[in-house]
PDB file of N, CA, C and O in Angstrom:
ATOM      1  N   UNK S   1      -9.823  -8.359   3.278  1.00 59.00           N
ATOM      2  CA  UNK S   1     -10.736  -8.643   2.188  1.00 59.00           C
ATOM      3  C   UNK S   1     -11.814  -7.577   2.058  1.00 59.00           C
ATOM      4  O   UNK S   1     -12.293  -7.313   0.955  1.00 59.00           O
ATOM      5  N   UNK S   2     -12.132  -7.071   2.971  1.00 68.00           N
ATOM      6  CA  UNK S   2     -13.355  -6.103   2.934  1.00 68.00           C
ATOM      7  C   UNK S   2     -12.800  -5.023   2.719  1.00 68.00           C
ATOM      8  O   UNK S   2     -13.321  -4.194   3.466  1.00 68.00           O
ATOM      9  N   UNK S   3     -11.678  -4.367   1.835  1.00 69.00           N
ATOM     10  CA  UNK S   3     -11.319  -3.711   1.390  1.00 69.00           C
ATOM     11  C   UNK S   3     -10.904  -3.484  -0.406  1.00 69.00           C
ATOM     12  O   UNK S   3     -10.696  -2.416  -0.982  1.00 69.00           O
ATOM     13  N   UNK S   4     -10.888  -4.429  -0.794  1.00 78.00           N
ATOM     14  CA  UNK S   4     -10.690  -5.484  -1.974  1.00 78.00           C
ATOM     15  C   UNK S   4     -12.575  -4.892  -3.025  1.00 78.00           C
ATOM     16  O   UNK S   4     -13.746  -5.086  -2.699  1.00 78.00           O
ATOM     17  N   UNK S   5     -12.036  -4.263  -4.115  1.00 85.00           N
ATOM     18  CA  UNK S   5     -10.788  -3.617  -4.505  1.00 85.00           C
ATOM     19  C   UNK S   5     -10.398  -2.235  -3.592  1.00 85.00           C
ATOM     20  O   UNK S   5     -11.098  -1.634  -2.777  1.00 85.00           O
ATOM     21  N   UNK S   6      -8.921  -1.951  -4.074  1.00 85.00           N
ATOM     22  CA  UNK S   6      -8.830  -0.842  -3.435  1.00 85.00           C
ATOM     23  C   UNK S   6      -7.712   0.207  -4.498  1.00 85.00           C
ATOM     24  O   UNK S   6      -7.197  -0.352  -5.467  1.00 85.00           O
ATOM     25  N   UNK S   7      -7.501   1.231  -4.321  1.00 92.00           N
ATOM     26  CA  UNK S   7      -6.991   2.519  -5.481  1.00 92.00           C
ATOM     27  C   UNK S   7      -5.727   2.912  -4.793  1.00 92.00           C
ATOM     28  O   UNK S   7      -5.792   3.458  -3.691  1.00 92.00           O
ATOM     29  N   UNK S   8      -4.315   2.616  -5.500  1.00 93.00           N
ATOM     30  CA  UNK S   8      -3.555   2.973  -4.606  1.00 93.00           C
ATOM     31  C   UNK S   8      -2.626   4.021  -5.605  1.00 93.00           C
ATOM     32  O   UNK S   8      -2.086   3.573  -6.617  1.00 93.00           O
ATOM     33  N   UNK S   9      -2.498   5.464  -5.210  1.00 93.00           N
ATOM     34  CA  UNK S   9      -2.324   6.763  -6.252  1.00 93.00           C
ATOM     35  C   UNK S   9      -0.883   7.646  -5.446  1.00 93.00           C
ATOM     36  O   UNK S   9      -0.598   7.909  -4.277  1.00 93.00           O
ATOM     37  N   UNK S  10      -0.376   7.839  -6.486  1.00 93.00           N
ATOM     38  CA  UNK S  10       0.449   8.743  -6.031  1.00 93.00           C
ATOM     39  C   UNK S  10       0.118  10.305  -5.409  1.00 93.00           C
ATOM     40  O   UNK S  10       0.081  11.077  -6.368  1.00 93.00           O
ATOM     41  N   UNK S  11      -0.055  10.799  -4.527  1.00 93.00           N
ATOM     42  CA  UNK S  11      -1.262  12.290  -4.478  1.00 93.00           C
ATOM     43  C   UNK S  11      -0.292  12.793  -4.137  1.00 93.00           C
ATOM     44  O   UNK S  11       0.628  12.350  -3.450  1.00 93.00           O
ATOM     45  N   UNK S  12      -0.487  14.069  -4.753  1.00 91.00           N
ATOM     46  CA  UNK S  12       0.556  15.344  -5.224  1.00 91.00           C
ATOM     47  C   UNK S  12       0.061  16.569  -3.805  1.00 91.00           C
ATOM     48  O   UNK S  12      -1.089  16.886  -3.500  1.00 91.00           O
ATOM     49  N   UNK S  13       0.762  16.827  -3.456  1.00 89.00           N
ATOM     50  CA  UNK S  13       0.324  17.926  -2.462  1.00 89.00           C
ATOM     51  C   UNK S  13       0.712  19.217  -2.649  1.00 89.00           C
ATOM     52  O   UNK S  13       1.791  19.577  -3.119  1.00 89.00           O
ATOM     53  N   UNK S  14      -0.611  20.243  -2.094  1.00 85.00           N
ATOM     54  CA  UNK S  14      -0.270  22.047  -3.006  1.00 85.00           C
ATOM     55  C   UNK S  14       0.591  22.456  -2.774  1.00 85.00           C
ATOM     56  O   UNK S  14       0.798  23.580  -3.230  1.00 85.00           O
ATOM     57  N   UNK S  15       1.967  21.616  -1.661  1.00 82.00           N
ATOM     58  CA  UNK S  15       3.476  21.711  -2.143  1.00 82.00           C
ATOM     59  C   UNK S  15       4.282  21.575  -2.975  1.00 82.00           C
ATOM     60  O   UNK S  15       5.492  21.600  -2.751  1.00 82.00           O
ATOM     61  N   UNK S  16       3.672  21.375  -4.290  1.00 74.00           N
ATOM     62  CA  UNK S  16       4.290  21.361  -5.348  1.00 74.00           C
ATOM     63  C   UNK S  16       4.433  19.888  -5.897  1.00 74.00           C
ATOM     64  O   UNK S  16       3.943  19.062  -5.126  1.00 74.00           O
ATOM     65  N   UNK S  17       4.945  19.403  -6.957  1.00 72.00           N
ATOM     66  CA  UNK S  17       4.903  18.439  -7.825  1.00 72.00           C
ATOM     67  C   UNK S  17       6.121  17.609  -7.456  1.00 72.00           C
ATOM     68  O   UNK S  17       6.200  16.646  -8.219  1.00 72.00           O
ATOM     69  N   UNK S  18       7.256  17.642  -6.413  1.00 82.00           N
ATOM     70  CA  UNK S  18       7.648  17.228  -6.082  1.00 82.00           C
ATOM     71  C   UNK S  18       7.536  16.663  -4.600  1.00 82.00           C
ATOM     72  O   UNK S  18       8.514  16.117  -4.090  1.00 82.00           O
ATOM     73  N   UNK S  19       6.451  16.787  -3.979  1.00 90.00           N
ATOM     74  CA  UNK S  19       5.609  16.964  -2.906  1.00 90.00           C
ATOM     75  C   UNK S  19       4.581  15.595  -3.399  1.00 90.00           C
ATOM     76  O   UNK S  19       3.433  15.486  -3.831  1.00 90.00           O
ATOM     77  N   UNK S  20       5.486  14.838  -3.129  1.00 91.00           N
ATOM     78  CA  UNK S  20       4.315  13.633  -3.423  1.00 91.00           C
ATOM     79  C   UNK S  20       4.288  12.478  -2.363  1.00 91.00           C
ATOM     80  O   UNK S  20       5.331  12.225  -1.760  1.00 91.00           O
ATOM     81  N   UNK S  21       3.058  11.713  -2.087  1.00 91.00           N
ATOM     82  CA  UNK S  21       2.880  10.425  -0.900  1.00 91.00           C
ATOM     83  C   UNK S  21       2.281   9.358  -1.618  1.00 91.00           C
ATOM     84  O   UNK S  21       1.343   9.701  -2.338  1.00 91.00           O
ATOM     85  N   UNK S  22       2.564   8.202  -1.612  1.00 93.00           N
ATOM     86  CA  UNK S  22       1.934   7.014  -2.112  1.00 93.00           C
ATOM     87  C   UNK S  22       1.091   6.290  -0.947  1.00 93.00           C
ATOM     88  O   UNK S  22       1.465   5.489  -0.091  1.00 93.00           O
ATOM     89  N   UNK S  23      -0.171   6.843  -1.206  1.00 93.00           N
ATOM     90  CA  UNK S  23      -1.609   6.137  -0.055  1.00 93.00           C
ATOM     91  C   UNK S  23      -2.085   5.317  -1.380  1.00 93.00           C
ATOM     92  O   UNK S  23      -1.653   5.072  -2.506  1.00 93.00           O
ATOM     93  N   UNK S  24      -3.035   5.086  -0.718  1.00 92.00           N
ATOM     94  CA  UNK S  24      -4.532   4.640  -1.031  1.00 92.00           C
ATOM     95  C   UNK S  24      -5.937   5.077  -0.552  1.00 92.00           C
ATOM     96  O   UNK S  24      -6.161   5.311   0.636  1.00 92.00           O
ATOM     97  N   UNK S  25      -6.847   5.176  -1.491  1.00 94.00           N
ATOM     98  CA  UNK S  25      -7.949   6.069  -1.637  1.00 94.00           C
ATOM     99  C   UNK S  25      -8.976   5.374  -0.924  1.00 94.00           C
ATOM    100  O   UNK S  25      -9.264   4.237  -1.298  1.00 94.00           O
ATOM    101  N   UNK S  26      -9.635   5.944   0.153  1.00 93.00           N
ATOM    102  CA  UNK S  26     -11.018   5.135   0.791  1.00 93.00           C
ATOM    103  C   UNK S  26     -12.219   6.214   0.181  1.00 93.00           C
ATOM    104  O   UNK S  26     -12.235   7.334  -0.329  1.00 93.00           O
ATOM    105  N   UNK S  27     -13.324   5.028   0.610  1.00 91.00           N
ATOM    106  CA  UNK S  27     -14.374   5.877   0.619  1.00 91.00           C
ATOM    107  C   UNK S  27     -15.173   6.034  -0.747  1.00 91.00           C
ATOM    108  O   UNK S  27     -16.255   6.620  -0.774  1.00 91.00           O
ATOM    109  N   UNK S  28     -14.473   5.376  -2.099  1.00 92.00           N
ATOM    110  CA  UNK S  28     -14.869   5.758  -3.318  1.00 92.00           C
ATOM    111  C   UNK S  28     -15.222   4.410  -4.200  1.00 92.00           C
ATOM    112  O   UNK S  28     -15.063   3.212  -3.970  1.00 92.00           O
ATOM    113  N   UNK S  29     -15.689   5.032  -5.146  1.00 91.00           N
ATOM    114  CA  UNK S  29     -15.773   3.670  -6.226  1.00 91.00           C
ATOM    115  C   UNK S  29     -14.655   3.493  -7.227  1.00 91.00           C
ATOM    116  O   UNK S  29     -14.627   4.200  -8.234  1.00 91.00           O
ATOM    117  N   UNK S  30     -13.717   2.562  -6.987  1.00 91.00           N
ATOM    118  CA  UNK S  30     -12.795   2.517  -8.217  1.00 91.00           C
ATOM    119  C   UNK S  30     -12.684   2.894  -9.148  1.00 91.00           C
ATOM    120  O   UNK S  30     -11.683   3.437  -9.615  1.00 91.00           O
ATOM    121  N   UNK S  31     -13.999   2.636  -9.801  1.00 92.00           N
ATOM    122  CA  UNK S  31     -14.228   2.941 -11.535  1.00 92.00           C
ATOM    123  C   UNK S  31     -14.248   4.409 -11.540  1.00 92.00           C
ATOM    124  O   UNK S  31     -13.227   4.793 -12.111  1.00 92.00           O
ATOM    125  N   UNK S  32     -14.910   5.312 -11.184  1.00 93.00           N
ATOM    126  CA  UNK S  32     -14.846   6.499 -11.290  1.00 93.00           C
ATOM    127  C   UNK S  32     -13.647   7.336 -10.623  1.00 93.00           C
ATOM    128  O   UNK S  32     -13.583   8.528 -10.923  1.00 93.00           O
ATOM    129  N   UNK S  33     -12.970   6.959  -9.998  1.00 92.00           N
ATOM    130  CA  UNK S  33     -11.574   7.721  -9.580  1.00 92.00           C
ATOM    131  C   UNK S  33     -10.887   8.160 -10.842  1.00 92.00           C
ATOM    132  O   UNK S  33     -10.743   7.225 -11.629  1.00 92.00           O
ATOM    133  N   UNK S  34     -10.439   9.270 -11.245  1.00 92.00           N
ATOM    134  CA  UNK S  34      -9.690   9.973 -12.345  1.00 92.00           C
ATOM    135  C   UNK S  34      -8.793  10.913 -11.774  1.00 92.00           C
ATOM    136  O   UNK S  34      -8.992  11.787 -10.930  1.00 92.00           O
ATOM    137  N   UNK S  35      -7.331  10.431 -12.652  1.00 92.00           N
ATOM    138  CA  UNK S  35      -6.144  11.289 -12.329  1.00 92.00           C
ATOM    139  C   UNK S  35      -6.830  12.570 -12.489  1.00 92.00           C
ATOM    140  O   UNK S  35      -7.698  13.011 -13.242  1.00 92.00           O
ATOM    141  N   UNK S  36      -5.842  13.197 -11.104  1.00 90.00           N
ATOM    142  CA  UNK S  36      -6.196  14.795 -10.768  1.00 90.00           C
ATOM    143  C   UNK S  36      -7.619  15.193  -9.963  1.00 90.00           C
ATOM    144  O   UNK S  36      -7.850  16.354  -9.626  1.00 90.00           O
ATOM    145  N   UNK S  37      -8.492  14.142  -9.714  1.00 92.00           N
ATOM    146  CA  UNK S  37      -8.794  14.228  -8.708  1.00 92.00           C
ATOM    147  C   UNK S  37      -8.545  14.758  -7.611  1.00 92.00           C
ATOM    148  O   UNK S  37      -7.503  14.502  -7.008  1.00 92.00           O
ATOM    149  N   UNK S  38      -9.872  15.972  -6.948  1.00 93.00           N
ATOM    150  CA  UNK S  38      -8.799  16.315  -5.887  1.00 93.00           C
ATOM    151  C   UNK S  38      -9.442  15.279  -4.742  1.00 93.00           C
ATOM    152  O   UNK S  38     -10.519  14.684  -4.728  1.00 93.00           O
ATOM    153  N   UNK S  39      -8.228  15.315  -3.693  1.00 94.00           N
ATOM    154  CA  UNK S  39      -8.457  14.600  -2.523  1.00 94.00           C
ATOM    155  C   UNK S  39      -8.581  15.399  -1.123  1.00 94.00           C
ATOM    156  O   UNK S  39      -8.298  16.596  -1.158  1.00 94.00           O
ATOM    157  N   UNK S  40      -8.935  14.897  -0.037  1.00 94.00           N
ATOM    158  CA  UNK S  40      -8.554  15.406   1.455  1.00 94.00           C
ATOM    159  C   UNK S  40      -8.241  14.310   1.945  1.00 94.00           C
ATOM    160  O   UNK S  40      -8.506  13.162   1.589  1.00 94.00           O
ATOM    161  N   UNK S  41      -7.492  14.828   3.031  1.00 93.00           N
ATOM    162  CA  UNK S  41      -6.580  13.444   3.989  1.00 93.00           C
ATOM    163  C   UNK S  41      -7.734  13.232   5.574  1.00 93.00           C
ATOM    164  O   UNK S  41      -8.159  13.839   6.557  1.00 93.00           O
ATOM    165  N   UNK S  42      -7.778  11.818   4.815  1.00 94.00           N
ATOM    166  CA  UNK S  42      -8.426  11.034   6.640  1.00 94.00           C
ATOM    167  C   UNK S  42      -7.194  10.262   7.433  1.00 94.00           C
ATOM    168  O   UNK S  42      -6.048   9.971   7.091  1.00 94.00           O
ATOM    169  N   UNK S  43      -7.753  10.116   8.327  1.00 94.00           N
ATOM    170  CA  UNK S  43      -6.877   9.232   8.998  1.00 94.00           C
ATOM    171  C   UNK S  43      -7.363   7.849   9.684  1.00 94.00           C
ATOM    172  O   UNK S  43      -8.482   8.109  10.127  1.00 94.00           O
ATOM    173  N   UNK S  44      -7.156   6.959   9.881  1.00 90.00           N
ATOM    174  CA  UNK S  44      -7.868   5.526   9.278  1.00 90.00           C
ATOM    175  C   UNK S  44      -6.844   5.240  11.103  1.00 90.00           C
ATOM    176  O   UNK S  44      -5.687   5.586  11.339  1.00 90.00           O
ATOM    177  N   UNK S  45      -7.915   4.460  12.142  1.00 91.00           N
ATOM    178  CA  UNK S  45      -7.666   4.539  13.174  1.00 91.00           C
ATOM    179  C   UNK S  45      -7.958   2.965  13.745  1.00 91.00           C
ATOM    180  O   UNK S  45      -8.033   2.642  14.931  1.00 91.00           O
ATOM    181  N   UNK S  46      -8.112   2.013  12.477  1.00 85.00           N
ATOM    182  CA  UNK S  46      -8.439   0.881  12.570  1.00 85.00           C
ATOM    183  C   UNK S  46      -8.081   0.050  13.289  1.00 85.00           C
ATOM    184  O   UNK S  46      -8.839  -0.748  13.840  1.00 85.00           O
ATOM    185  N   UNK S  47      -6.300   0.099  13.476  1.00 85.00           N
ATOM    186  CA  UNK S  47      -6.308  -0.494  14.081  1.00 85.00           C
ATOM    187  C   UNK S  47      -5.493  -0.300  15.811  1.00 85.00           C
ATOM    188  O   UNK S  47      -4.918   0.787  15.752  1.00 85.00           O
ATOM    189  N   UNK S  48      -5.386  -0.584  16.455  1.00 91.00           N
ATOM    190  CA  UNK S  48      -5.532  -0.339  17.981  1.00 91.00           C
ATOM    191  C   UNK S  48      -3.785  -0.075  18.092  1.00 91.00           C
ATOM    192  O   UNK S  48      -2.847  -0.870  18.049  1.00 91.00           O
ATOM    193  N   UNK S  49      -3.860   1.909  18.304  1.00 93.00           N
ATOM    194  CA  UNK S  49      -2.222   2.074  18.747  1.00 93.00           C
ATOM    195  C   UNK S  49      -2.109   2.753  17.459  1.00 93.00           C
ATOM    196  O   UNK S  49      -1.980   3.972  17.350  1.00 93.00           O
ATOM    197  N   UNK S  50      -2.166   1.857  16.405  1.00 94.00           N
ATOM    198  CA  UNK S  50      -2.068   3.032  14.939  1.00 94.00           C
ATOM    199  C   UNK S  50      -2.991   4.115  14.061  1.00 94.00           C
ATOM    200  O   UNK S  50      -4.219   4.134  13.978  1.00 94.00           O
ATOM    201  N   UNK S  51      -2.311   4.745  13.619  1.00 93.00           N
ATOM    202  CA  UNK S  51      -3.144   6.187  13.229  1.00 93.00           C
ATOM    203  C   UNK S  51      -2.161   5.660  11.413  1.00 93.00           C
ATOM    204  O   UNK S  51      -1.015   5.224  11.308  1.00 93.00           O
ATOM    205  N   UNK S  52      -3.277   5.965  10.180  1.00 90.00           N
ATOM    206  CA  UNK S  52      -2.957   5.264   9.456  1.00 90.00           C
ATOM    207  C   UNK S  52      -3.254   6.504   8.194  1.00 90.00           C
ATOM    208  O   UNK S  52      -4.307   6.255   7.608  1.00 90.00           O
ATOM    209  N   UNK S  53      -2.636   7.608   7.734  1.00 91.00           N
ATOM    210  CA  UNK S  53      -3.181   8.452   6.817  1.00 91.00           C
ATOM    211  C   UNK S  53      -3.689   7.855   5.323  1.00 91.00           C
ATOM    212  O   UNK S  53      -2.899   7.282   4.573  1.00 91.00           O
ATOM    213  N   UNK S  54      -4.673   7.998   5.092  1.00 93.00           N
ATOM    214  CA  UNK S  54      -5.289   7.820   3.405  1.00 93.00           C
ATOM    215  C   UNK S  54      -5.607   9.255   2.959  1.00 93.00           C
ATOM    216  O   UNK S  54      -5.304  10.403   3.282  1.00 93.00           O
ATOM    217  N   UNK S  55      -6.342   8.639   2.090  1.00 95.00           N
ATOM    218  CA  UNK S  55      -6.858   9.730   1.005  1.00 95.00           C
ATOM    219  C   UNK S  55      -8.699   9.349   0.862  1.00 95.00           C
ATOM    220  O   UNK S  55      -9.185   8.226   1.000  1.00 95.00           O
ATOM    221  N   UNK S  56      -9.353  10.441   0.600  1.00 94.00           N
ATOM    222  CA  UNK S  56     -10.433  10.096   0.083  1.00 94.00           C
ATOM    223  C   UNK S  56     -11.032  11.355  -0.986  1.00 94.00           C
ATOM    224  O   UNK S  56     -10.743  12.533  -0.775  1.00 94.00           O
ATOM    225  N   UNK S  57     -11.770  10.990  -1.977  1.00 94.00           N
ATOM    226  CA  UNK S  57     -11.920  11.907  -2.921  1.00 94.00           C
ATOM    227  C   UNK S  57     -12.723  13.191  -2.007  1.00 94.00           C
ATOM    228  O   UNK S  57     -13.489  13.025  -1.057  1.00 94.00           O
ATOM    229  N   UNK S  58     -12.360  14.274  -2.513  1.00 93.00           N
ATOM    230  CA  UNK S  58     -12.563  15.775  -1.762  1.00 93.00           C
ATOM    231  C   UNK S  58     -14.404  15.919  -2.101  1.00 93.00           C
ATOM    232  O   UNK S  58     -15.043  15.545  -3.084  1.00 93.00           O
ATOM    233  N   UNK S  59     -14.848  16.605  -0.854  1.00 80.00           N
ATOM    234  CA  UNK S  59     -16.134  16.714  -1.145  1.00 80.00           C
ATOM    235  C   UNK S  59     -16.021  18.270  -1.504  1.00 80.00           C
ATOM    236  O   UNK S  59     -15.391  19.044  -0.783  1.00 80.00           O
ATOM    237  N   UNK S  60     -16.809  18.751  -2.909  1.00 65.00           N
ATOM    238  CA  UNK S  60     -17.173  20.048  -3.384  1.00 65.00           C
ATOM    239  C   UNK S  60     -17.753  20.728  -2.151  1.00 65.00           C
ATOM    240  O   UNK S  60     -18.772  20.493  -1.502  1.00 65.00           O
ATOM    241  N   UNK S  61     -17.151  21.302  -2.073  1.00 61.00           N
ATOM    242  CA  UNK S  61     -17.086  23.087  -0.822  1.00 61.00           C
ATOM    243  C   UNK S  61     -18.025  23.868  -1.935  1.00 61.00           C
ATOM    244  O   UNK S  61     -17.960  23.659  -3.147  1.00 61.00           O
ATOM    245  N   UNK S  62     -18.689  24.572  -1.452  1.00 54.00           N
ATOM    246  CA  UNK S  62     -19.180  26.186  -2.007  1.00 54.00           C
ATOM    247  C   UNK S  62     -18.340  26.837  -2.316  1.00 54.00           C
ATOM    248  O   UNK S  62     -17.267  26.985  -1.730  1.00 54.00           O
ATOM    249  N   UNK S  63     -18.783  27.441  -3.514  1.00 52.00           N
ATOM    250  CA  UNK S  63     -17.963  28.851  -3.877  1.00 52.00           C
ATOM    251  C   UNK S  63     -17.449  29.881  -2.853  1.00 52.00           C
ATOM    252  O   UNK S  63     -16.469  30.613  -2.994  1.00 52.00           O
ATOM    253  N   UNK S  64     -18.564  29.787  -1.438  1.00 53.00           N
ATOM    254  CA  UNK S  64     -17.847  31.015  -0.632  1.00 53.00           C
ATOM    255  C   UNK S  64     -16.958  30.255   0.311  1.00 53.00           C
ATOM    256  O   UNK S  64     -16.180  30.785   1.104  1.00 53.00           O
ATOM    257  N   UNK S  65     -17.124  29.103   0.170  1.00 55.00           N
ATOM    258  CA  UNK S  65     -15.525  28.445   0.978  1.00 55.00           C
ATOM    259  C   UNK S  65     -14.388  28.318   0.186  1.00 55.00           C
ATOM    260  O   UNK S  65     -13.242  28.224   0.626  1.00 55.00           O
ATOM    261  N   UNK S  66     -14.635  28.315  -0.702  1.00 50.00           N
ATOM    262  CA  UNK S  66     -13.710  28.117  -1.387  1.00 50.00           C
ATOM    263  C   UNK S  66     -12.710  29.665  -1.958  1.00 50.00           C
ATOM    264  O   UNK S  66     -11.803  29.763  -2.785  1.00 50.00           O
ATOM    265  N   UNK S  67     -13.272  30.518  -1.228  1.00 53.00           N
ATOM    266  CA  UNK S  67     -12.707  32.302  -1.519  1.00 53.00           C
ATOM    267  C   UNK S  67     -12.787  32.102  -3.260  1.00 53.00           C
ATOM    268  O   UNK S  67     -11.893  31.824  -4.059  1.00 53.00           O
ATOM    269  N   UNK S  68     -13.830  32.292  -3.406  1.00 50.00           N
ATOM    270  CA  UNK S  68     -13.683  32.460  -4.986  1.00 50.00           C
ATOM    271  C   UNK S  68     -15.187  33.559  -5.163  1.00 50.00           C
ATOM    272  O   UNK S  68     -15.515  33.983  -6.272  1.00 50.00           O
TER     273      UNK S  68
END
């Protein structure tokens, strides 16, 4: 329940468009999640023995991390 609501997205990986995983998004507000969003991968350790990969919306890097 303490997850409720929750965003569950197909995320495309910079392997190409056939390079796809069906998670669900932590960390965000529903309403504002928009396709193409970028994401980074957490790993959700909740529960005891399992390691559980999600998604959470990508935090903006700097221009000089980002080699641009």
């Amino acid at each position: 329940k303490s997850r409720v609501p929750y965003v569950v997205a197909w995320i495309e990986l910079d392997e190409g468009p056939s390079a796809r995983v069906l998670s669900d998004l932590v960390d965000c507000d529903p309403g504002k999640v928009r396709i193409g969003d970028p994401v980074e991968l957490v790993f959700d350790r909740s529960w005891p023995g399992y390691v559980v990969p999600r998604f959470r919306p990508a935090i903006a890097k700097p221009r000089a991390e980002r080699g641009a």
